[in-house]
XYZ file of C-alpha atoms in Angstrom:
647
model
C -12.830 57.899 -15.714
C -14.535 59.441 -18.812
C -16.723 62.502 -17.738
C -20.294 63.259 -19.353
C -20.809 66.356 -21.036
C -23.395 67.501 -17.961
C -20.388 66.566 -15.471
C -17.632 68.555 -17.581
C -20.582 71.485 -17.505
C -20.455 72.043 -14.014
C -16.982 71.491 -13.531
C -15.924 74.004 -15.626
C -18.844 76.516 -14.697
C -17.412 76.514 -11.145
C -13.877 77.037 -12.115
C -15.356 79.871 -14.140
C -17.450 81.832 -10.936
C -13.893 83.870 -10.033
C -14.454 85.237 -13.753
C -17.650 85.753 -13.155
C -17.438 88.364 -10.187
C -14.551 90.247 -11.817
C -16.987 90.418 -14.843
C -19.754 91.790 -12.398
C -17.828 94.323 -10.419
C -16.419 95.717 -13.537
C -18.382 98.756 -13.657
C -17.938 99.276 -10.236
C -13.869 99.649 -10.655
C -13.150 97.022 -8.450
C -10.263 94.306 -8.988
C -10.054 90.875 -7.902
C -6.757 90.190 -6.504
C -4.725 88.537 -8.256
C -7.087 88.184 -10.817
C -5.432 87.617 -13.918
C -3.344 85.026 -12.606
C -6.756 83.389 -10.656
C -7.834 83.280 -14.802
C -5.354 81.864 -16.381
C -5.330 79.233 -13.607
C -9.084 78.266 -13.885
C -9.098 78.803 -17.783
C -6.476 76.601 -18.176
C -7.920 73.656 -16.692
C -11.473 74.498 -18.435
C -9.661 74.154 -21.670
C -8.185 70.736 -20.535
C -10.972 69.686 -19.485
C -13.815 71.003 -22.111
C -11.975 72.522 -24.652
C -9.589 69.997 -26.244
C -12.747 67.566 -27.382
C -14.123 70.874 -29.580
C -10.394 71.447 -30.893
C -9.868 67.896 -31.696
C -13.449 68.089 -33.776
C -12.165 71.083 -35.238
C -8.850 69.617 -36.201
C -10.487 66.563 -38.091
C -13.016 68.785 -40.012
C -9.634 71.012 -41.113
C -8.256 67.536 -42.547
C -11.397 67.101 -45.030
C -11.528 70.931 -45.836
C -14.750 71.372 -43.319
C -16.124 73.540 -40.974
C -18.311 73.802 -38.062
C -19.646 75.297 -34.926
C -16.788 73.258 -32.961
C -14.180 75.125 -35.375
C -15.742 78.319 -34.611
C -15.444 77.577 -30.702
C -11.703 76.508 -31.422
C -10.892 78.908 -33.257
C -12.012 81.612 -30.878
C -11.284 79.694 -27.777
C -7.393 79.163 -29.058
C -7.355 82.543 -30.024
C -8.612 84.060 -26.788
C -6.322 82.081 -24.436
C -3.134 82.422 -26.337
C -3.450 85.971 -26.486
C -4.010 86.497 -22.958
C -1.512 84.258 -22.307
C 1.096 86.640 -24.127
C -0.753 89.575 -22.660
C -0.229 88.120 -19.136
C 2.946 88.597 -19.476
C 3.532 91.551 -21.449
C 1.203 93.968 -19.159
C -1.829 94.111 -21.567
C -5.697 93.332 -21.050
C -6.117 89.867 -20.298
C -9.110 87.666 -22.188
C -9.456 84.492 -20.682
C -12.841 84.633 -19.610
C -13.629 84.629 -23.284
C -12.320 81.682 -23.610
C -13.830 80.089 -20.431
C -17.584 81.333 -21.211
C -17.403 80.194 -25.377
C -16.864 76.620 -24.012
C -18.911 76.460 -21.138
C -22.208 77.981 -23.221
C -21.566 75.894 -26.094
C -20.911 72.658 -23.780
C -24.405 73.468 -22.110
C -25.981 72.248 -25.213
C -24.116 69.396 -25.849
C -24.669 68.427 -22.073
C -28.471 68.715 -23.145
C -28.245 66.845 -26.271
C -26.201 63.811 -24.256
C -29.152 63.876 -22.355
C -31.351 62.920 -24.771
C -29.539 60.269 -26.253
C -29.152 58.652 -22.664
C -33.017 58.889 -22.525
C -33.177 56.535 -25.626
C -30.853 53.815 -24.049
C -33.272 54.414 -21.151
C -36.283 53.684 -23.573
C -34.665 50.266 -24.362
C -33.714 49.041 -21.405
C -37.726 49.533 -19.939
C -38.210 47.683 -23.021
C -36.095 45.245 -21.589
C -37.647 45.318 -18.088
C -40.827 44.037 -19.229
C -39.761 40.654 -20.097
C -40.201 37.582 -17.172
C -37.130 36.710 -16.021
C -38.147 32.798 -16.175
C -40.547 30.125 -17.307
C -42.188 27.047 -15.698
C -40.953 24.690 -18.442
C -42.438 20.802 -18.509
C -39.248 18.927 -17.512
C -39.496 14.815 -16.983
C -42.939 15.521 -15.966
C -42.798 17.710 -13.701
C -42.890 22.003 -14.141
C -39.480 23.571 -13.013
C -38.478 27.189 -12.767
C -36.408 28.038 -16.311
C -34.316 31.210 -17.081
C -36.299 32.807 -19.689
C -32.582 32.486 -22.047
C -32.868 28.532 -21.458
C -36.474 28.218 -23.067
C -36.649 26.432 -26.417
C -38.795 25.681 -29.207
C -41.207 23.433 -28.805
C -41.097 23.611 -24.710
C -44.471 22.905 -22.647
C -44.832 26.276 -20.599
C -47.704 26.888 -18.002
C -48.827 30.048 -16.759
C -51.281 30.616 -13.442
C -53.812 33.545 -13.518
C -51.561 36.840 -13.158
C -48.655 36.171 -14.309
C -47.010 37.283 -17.374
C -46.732 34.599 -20.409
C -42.946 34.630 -20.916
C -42.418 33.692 -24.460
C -44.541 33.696 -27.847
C -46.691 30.585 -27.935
C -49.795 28.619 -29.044
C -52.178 27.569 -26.168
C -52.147 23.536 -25.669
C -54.498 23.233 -22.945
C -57.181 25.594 -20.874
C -58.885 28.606 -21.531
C -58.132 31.947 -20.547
C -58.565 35.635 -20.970
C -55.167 37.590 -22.036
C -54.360 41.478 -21.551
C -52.901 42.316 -25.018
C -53.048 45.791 -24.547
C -49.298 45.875 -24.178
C -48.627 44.737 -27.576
C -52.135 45.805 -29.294
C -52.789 48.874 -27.223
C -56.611 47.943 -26.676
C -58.098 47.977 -23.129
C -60.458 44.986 -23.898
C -59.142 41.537 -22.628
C -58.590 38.477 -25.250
C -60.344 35.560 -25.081
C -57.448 32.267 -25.568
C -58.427 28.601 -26.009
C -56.801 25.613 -27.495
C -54.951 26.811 -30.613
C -54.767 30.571 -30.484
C -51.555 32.337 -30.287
C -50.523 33.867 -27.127
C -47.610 36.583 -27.015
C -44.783 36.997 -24.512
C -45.127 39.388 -21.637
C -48.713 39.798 -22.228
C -50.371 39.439 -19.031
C -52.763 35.905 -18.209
C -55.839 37.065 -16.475
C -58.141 34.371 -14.478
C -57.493 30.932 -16.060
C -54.354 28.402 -16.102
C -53.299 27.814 -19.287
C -50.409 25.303 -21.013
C -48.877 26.414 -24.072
C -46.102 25.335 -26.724
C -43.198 27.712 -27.164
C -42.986 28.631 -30.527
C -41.094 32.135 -30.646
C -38.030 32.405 -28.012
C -35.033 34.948 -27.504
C -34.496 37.945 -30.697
C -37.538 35.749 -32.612
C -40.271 37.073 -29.988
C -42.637 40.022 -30.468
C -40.812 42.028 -27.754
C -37.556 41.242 -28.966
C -38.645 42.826 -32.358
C -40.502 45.717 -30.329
C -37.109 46.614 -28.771
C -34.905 45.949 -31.889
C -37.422 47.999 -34.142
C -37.539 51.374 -31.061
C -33.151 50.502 -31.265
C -33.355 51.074 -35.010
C -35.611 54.040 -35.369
C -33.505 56.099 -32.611
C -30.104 55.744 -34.435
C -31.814 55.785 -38.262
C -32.965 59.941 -37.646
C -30.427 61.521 -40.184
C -29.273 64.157 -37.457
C -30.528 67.603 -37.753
C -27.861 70.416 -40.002
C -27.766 72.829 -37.074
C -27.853 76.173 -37.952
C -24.851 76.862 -36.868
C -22.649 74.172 -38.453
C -24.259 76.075 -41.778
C -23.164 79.462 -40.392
C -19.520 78.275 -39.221
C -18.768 76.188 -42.459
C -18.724 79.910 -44.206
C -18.094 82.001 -40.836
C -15.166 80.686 -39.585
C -12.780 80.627 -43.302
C -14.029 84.185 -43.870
C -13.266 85.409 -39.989
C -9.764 83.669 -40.458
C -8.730 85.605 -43.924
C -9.960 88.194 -42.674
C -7.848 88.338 -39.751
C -4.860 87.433 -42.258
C -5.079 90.400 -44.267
C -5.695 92.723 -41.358
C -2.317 91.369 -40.234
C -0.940 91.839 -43.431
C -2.456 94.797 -44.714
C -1.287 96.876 -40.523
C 1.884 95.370 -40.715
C 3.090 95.297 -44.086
C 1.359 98.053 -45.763
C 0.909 101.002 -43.231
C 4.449 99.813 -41.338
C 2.557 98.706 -38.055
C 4.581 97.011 -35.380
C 4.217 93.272 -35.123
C 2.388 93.488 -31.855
C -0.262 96.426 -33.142
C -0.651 94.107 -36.410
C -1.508 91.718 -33.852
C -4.103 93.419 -31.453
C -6.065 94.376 -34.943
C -6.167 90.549 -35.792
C -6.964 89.468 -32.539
C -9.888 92.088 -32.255
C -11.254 90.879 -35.326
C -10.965 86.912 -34.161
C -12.272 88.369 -30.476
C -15.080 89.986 -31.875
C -16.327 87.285 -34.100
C -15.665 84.647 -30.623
C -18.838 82.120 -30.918
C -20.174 83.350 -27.529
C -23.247 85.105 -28.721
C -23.613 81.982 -31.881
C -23.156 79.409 -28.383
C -26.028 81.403 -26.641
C -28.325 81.462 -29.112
C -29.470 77.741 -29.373
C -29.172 76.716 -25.544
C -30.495 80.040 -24.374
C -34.203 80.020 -26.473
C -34.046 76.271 -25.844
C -33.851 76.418 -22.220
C -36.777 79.167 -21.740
C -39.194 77.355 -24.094
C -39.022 73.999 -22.660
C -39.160 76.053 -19.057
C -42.085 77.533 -20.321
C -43.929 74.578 -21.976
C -43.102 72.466 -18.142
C -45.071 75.404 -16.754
C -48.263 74.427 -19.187
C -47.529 70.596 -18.870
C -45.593 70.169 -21.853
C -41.978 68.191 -21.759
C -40.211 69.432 -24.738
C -36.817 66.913 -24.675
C -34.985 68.161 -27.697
C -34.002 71.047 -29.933
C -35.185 68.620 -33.207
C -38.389 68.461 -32.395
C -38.479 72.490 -32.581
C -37.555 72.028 -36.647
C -39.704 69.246 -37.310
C -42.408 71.330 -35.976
C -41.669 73.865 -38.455
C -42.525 71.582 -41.475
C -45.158 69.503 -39.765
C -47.849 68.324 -42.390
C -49.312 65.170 -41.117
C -50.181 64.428 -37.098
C -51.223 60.149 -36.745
C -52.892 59.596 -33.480
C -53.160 55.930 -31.788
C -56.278 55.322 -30.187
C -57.064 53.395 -26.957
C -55.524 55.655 -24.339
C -54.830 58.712 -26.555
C -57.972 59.725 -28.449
C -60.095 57.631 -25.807
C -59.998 57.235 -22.120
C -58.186 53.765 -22.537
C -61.531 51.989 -20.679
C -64.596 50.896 -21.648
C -67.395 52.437 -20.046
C -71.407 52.192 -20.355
C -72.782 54.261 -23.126
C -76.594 52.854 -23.519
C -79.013 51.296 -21.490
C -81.894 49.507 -22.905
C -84.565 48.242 -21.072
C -85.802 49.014 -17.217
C -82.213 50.802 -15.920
C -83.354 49.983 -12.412
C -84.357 46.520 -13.159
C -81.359 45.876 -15.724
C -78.368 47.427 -13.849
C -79.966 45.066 -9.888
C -79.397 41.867 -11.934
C -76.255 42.754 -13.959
C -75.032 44.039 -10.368
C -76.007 40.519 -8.926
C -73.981 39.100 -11.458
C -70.918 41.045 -12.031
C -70.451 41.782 -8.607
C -67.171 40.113 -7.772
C -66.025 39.968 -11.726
C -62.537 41.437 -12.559
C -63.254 41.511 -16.412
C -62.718 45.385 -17.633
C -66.786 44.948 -19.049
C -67.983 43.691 -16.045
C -66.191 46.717 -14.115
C -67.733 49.042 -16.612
C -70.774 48.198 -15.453
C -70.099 48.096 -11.495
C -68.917 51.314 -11.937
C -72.372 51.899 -13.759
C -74.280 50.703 -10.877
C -72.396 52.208 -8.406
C -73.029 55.470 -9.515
C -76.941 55.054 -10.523
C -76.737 54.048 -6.583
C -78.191 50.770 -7.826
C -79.119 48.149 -4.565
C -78.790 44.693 -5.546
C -79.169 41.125 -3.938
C -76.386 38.378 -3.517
C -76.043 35.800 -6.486
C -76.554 31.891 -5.353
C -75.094 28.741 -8.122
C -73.115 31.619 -10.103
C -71.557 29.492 -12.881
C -68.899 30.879 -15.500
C -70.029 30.160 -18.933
C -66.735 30.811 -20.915
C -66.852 32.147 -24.121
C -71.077 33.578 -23.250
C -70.759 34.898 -19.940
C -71.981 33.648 -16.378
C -75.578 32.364 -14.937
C -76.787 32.435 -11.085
C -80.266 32.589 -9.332
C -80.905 35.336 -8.288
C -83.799 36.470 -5.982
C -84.561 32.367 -6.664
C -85.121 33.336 -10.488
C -82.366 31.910 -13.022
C -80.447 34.986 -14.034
C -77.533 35.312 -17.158
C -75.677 38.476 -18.281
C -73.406 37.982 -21.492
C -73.076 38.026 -25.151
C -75.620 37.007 -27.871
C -74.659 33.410 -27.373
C -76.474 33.272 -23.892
C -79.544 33.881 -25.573
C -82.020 31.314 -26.916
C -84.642 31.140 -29.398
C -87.627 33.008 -28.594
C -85.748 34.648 -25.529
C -84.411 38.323 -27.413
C -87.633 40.239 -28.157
C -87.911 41.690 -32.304
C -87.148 44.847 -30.939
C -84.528 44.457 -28.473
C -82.837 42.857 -31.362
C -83.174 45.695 -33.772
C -81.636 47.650 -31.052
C -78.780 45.621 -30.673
C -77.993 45.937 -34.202
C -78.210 49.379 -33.916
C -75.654 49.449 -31.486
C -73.510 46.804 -32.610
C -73.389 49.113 -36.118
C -72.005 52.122 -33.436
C -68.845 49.977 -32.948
C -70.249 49.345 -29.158
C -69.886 45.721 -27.388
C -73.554 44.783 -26.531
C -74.126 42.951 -23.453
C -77.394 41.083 -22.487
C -79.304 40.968 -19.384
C -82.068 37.897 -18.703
C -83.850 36.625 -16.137
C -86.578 33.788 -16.307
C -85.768 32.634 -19.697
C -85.894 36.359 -20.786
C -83.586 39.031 -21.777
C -84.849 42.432 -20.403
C -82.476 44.866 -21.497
C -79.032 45.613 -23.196
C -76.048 47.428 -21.712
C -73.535 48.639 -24.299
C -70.059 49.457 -23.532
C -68.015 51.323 -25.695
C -64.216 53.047 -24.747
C -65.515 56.559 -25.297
C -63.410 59.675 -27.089
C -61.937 62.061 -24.117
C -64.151 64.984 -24.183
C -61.201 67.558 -25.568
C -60.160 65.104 -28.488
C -62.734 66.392 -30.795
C -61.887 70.155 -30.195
C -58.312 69.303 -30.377
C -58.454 67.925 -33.780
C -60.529 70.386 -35.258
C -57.640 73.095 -34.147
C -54.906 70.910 -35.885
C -56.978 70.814 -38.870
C -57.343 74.296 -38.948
C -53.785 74.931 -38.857
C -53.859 72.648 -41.970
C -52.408 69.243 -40.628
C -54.058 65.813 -42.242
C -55.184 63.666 -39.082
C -54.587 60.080 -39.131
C -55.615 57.527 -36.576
C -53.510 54.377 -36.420
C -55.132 51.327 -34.401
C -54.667 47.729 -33.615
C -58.623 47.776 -33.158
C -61.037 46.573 -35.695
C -62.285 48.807 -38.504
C -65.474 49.052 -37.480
C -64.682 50.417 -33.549
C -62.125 52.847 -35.414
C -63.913 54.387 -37.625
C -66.570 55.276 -35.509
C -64.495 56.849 -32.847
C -62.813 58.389 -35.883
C -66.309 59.691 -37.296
C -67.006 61.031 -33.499
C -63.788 63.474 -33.773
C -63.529 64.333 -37.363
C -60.270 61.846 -37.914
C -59.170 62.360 -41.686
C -58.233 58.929 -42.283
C -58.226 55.684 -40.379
C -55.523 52.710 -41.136
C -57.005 49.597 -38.168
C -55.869 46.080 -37.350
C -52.080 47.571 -37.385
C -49.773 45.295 -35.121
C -47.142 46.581 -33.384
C -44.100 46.328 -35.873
C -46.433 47.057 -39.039
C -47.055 50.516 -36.512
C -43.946 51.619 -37.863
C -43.979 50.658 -41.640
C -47.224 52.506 -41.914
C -45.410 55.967 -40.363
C -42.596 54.817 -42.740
C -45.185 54.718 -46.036
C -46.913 58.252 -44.702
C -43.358 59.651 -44.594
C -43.142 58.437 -48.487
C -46.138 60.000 -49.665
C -45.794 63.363 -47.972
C -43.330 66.326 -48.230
C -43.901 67.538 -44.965
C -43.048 65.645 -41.600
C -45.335 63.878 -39.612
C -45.670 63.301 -35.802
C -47.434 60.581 -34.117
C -49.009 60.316 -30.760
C -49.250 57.572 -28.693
C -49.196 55.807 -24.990
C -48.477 52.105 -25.045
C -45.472 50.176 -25.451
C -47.050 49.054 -28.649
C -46.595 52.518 -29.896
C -42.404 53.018 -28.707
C -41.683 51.516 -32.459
C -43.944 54.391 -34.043
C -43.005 56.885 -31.612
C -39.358 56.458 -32.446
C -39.629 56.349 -36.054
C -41.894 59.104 -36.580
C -40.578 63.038 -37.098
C -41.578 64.447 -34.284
C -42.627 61.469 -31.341
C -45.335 62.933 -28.728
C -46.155 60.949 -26.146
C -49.403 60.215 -23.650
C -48.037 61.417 -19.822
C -50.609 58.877 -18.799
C -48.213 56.030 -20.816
C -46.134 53.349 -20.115
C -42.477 54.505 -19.275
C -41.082 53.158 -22.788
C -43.777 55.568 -24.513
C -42.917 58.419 -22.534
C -38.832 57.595 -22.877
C -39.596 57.411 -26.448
C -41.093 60.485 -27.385
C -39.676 63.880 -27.774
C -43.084 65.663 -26.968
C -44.735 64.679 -23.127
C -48.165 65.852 -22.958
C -48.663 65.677 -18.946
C -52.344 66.317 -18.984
C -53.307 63.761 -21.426
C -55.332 66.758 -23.140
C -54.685 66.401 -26.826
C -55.017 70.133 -26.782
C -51.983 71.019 -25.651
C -50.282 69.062 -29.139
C -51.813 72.419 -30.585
C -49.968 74.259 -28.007
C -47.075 72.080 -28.048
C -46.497 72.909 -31.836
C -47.102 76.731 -31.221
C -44.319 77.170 -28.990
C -42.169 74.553 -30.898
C -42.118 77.134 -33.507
C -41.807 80.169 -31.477
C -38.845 78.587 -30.232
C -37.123 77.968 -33.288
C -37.922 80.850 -34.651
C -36.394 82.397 -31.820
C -32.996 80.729 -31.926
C -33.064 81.569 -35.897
C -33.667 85.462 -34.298
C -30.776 84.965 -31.575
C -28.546 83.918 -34.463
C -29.255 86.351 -36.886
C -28.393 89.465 -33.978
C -25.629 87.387 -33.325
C -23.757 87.860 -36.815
C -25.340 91.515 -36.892
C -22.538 92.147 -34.542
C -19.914 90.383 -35.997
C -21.151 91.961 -39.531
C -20.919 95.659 -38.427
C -18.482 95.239 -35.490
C -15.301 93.187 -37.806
C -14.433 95.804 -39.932
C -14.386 98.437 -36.897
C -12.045 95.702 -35.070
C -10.068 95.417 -38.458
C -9.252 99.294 -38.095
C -10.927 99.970 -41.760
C -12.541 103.480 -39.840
C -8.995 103.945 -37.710
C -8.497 106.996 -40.231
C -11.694 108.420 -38.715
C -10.137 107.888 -35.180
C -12.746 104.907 -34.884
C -10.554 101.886 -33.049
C -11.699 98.329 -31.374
C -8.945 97.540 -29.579
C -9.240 93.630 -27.554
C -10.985 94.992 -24.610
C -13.407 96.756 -26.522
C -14.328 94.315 -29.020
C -14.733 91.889 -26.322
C -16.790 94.077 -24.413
C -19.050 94.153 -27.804
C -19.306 90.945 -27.658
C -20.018 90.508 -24.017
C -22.948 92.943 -25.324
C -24.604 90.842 -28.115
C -24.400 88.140 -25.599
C -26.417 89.615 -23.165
C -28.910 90.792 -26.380
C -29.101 86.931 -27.352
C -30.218 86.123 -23.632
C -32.331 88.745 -23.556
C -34.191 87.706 -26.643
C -34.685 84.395 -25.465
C -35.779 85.618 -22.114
C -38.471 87.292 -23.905
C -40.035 83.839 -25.385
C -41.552 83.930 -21.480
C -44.441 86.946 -22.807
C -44.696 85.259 -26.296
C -48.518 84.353 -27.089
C -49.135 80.974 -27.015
C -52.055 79.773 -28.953
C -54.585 77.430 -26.609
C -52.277 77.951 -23.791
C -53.484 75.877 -20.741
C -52.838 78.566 -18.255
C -55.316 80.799 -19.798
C -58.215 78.062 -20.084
C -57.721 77.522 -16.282
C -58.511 81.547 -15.702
């Protein structure tokens, strides 16, 4: 059985807890018993089981002439444990808890970075999960259950109100309204008829429907979806850690220079073989990745700890550096810069009057409009009386008596000539202009009044956007919606630019073409499955908390308060963390700058020695500097932090 990185973790980190206490009760003079032996048991079977991978990596870059972090945990590991192994039994200072620790810290944040990689197989197989698992396919005449991998081309499929259409069709019979808003990412329902397209695992809302399959297996929209979210995850060139850069010139220079300390003790000033030996392994000790293996992990750990605390899921150490060179933030709508429903924005007319005969009406409706304006009456504490001959009038809206009076509510179609007043129409207009759906409310050949509905900006997106443009980011909204609805919510929050009527796979070509025309990286925020695509292919991916499971897989960012403010926040501590891990490296190699040539016995003249012990106690030291620099990302000021808005 192949172990994960997170299982090989914790395996070794309890072998290692024996090391632990004996590093612990140190100052205190006391001794394990049997310690050294306890060690080399436990080490040995951390370096079978987590060290070999990182000396194998090492091995292969040392065939093309490379080198990297894994080389510098080699390197020192190898060093570490075949020393104390002669040491065990020769009666000197054992090390083998160097070893243990270098691979343990630096297997921590490989554990972490497996992690994130499982959470993009996880995005895809959501993906996956939102497909029907069969069809009822028109077979000799009669409708039979299908597996959804048996449907053809050209098959007769029907769908009952509810259920989800299974494969990308054209409607042959019946009328229907569809809920798109897993593909499109709008709230509003679709009206279908004869001859418009309908797209698999959309959901059919009230009316049965028969359409011909024209789009089955890899060919549908979802299919694409997935294959698109599967490309964009494995395309990210990965990130040049810092370390690899500091290794590939590290590690060759640590290695001469523990050559010619050999050389220069044993050939020059006549040292023994083993005192030629305990200056080279100083020098290799010393320089031991432990501190270079803290640094990332460490700062990595604390800020994401500390962006949980202020509802912020930070997955993964790239999104820290992309946040360093952000330039360009694109924002889906519906859901993310809006509340993701429409609700009433304008009454026209007698409220009282208007909102008793659209409650009449819309009482026992399921449409999203005609709950927008329920919820309307419901909270104007509207009373209204029962409806008598309601009749649907699809494609206009519905008609009843009410009160014994003929009664309609609906769209401009339901009106006559002669029945919309001059000035109710100008109003309409006006409103129509705002990018808000206008509904009408008549009674006795009459329309009384207007309601307009309208899926309204969340009261923090404005404020939000105005911070990111102060830090100097372009703003971007990117929307399946019309043009007109766009730009108006984009006019209400200050949006820089708006690019509408984007479907789901063209979501992804336009981050692709904003990429192209900018230096700096760009992050996009969405919520829907529509937006996984985008999501994965953008720089940095932030994602809605209030989104589907495939949005939130797919992003690197989780905003759990569906407060575009905290993206500002998000990106503060981004760079604070990265900025500290840069920090944590650079005191790393201050050590190893001023503490090598001690260990290499250049000052010995001057009776200044690091002998094994010592120069792994210094680096036990800068360890404990590293974690204590990362510790302090914890007091760091965070700009629009959440906690402080609550006090």
């Amino acid at each position: 059985m192949k172990l994960s990185n997170l299982q090989r973790f914790w395996i070794s980190f309890i072998l290692a807890i024996p090391m632990l206490i004996q590093m612990l009760a140190m100052p205190f003079h006391w001794q394990m018993p049997g310690y050294r032996w306890i060690a080399f048991g436990t080490t040995t079977v951390i370096m079978l089981i987590a060290a070999i991978p990182y000396w194998k990596s090492a091995w292969a870059a040392f065939k093309h002439h490379n080198a990297n972090m894994n080389t510098l945990v080699a390197v020192g590991t190898t060093v570490a444990y075949f020393y104390s192994i002669f040491a065990l039994f020769t009666g000197r200072d054992v090390y083998f808890e160097s070893a243990a620790y270098v691979t343990i810290f630096v297997l921590l944040g490989d554990a972490m970075e497996e992690r994130m990689h499982n959470n993009a197989s996880n995005a895809l197989g959501k993906l996956l999960e939102l497909q029907v698992k069969k069809a009822e396919v028109l077979k000799d005449g009669k409708y039979v259950d299908v597996p959804l991998d048996q449907v053809k081309v050209g098959d007769t499929i029907r769908v009952r109100p509810g259920q989800k259409i299974a494969v990308d069709g054209v409607i042959t019979k019946g009328s229907t309204t569809v809920d798109e808003s897993m593909i499109t990412g709008e709230s509003m329902p679709v009206e279908k008829t004869v001859g418009d397209p309908v797209v698999g695992s959309t959901i059919n809302n009230n009316g049965s429907i028969l359409f011909k399959a024209t789009k089955v297996g890899k060919d549908t929209m979802l299919s694409q979806i997935v294959e698109m979210v599967k490309k964009a995850q494995t395309s990210h060139a990965p990130i040049q850690n810092l370390t690899d850069k500091i290794a590939g010139i590290f590690v060759p220079a640590v290695l001469i220079i523990a050559i010619i300390t050999f050389t220069v003790w044993f050939v020059f000033f006549h040292a023994t073989a083993v005192q030629a030996m305990l200056f080279a392994v100083s020098v290799v000790v010393i320089a031991c990745p432990c501190a270079l293996g803290l640094a990332t992990p460490t700062a990595l750990m604390v800020g994401t700890a500390r962006a949980a605390k202020m509802g912020i899921l930070i997955k993964n150490g790239e999104a820290l550096e992309e946040a360093n060179d952000l330039q360009t933030i694109v924002f889906d709508k519906t859901g993310t810069i809006t509340n993701g429903k429409p609700v009433v924005t304008d009454l026209i007319g007698d409220p009282q009057q208007v909102l008793s005969i659209a409650g009449s009406l819309e009482e026992n409706s399921e449409h999203p409009l005609a709950q927008a304006i329920m919820a309307k009456v419901k909270e104007n504490q509207i009373q209204f009386p029962p409806a008598q001959n309601f009749k649907d009038l699809r494609g206009k809206g519905v008609q009843a008596l009410v009160n014994g009076q003929p009664a309609f509510i609906g769209n401009a179609k339901m009106a006559a000539a002669g029945q919309l007043s001059a000035e109710l129409q100008k109003q309409m207009t006006v409103l129509q202009n705002e990018a808000k759906t206008v509904v009408l409310v008549g009674i006795a050949d009459q329309v009384i009044g207007l309601i307009a509905i309208q899926d309204t900006p969340k009261p923090t997106s404005a404020e939000a956007i105005a911070k990111l443009k102060a830090r100097g980011l372009k703003t971007v909204m990117l929307t399946g919606d019309n043009r007109n609805v766009a730009q108006a919510i984009a006019d209400q929050v200050g949006i820089d630019q708006v690019i509408a009527e984007v479907l789901p796979g063209e979501k992804a070509e336009q981050i692709k073409k904003i990429q192209q025309s900018t230096s700096g990286k760009v992050a996009f925020i969405g919520d829907g499955v529509n937006d996984a695509p985008a999501l994965s292919t953008a720089d940095i991916g932030i994602a809605m908390g209030s989104g589907t499971d495939i949005a939130i897989e797919s992003g690197e960012i989780v905003l759990v308060q569906n407060d575009l403010r905290e993206v500002v926040c998000a990106l503060d501590i981004s760079r604070k963390t990265f900025n500290r891990i840069k920090l944590n490296l650079f005191w790393a190699l201050i050590y190893n700058v001023i503490g090598i040539p001690i260990a290499a016995g250049m000052f010995a003249h001057l009776g200044l020695e690091l002998s094994p012990e010592l120069a792994g106690l210094a680096m036990a030291f800068s360890s404990v500097t590293v974690v204590g620099s990362s510790l302090l990302l914890n007091k760091a000021k965070i700009e629009d932090d959440p906690q402080l808005r609550k006090e």
